[in-house]
């Protein structure tokens, strides 16, 4: 038991724990939410619960709320509890005044009884419903925002909680929210190391330092570390350079190749090394295993090891086993799955304002430490088991990739029937069940994640004996989409041999210099194989492309790229390509022909300028 927890137990032997809970339902049954708090005798908030329940009656919601709080109180060391609820029905049910007949309720009722039996003294009190009852507000917010998470954190006396209820009468939850975003300075600074300073590692490390934590970023690539020490950030990512500079200056952010020193001085160890696909498409865990062995070699106190790299289902257990088997002497540690959802180009804001934070662990201790670490970030915390957390990452990426392949398939039908896919995705997107996001047709998806993670999930499904036809289709459509782009260019030019093709865009999407699995690079490879002469331009990704692709001439600017070209092909949706002077482009080209694989140019304007225009699905 660490010193910190000792401070949290009952303030005096025999003191009472106070449990408040409320379940709210919209309709009966209807969407329901639960909210709850536990306080000590002096009214200090110990923990909070906020959860979206799905369909339930309010009575069922009331029971769930109480169970969630009582379960979360496990380990706080109280043996006397006072339950306060504004539901007279619930109070009479758990005191046995009312018999619980309904089948739906009975298992919940017995669960409450079992939990209350864990206390030496129990008092249940029905308190009148009050305006702005904090638990009521929590339950409603859970319904409104779909919040979920059993939150148990070592809250400091006076803390207004992780889901603060508005003070009586002001209802200004947002202002209260500001309290949660207080910088770390007013709380304990955490010592963390981030192993693998690539895209995810560097953004994670820099943003955690910006939250006020003490961060050591580690990489085996000493050149990268030397460059970072000089403030030279090796990747193009909006806002990252400024944070690195600021936090190196503040002393919160350090870079080293000394992995053992970094591990020894940190409580939190983020694993963000690359997990490239092996020949079967499975994620290769060699790097993760070697980090686990390094940890085992120097572990010198309680550690929270955080898998942030995209790793197959079961990897949390695997890392645990590797450390246990490699340790000379046992030392307490926990491994947590904490997948990242950073998009390149917006990675910094994705870290600072995530749609959710997923914590996969069975250890309450590790969960509490993780909640502490992420305090300061305003987002729903989803606390779940490690396997579900690992699956959330793959399932999310594969679902987004499915949306992209779906709209590309629809685009191909639109081309055949004379529809406009942009209109179609607009019409679809208004339906909130579909949404507008990830419905832009194009040359197919690329990047370091979607293709790799879809293949890895396919390999996981094969190993689990499930034939994931749908996902196979997603990857097939994606491959075909890039081949269709080449066929479209070939058709426009009446053959590719010796034809000059100007390529605008090399990165797998705009606002990044990353060309990993870039559709643009794949298309160029096919064009070169068919004898085309390619001249390319990209505002950020040319250096990376020069390192991987030969046989391409690189231009200094878009106009130089299109000079003398038979066709201009737009493959990455950089804003600067939308604002080019297209009458000048027309004058420079050998023939005015454009293939816009991102549908980001205006065909009407271009046709007026004498261009032959081809988009995707329009
Ligand atoms: C990585 C994973 O590849 C991806 O699966 C996950 O989703 C996010 O994290 P990324 O950050 O893009 O993606 O990887 P990369 O840019 O290749 O960086 C990995 C870094 O780890 C490299 O700098 C590499 O030098 C470093 N590394 C790798 C180590 O320091 N030690 C190792 O043992 C292996
Ligand atoms: C993705 C996920 O979005 C992110 O949550 C995860 O952590 C890592 O993988 P990223 O690889 O940076 O992020 O790219 P993303 O913005 O998701 O785009 C993926 C690919 O899909 C790109 O090639 C993009 O051009 C393409 N795409 C995306 C489309 O073709 N149409 C769309 O509507 C959206």
PDB file of C-alpha atoms in Angstrom, residues 4 7-8 11 40 42-46 153-161 179 186 375:
ATOM      1  CA  UNK A   4      -0.639   8.102  -0.899  1.00  0.00           C
ATOM      2  CA  UNK A   7      -3.976   9.157   3.276  1.00  0.00           C
ATOM      3  CA  UNK A   8      -7.237   8.260   1.554  1.00  0.00           C
ATOM      4  CA  UNK A  11     -10.129   9.576   8.512  1.00  0.00           C
ATOM      5  CA  UNK A  40     -16.031  11.093   3.800  1.00  0.00           C
ATOM      6  CA  UNK A  42     -16.226  15.974   6.389  1.00  0.00           C
ATOM      7  CA  UNK A  43     -17.901  16.008   3.004  1.00  0.00           C
ATOM      8  CA  UNK A  44     -14.705  15.536   1.055  1.00  0.00           C
ATOM      9  CA  UNK A  45     -15.388  14.026  -2.360  1.00  0.00           C
ATOM     10  CA  UNK A  46     -13.627  10.657  -2.662  1.00  0.00           C
ATOM     11  CA  UNK A 153      -9.398   8.726  -8.100  1.00  0.00           C
ATOM     12  CA  UNK A 154      -7.514   9.924  -5.102  1.00  0.00           C
ATOM     13  CA  UNK A 155      -9.285  13.253  -4.934  1.00  0.00           C
ATOM     14  CA  UNK A 156      -7.816  15.991  -2.749  1.00  0.00           C
ATOM     15  CA  UNK A 157      -9.962  17.547  -0.020  1.00  0.00           C
ATOM     16  CA  UNK A 158     -11.897  20.409  -1.587  1.00  0.00           C
ATOM     17  CA  UNK A 159     -11.709  18.949  -5.081  1.00  0.00           C
ATOM     18  CA  UNK A 160     -14.976  19.536  -6.944  1.00  0.00           C
ATOM     19  CA  UNK A 161     -14.629  16.115  -8.569  1.00  0.00           C
ATOM     20  CA  UNK A 179     -11.333  23.751 -12.914  1.00  0.00           C
ATOM     21  CA  UNK A 186      -1.294  22.621  -8.576  1.00  0.00           C
ATOM     22  CA  UNK A 375      -6.156  15.073 -15.357  1.00  0.00           C
TER      23      UNK A 375
END
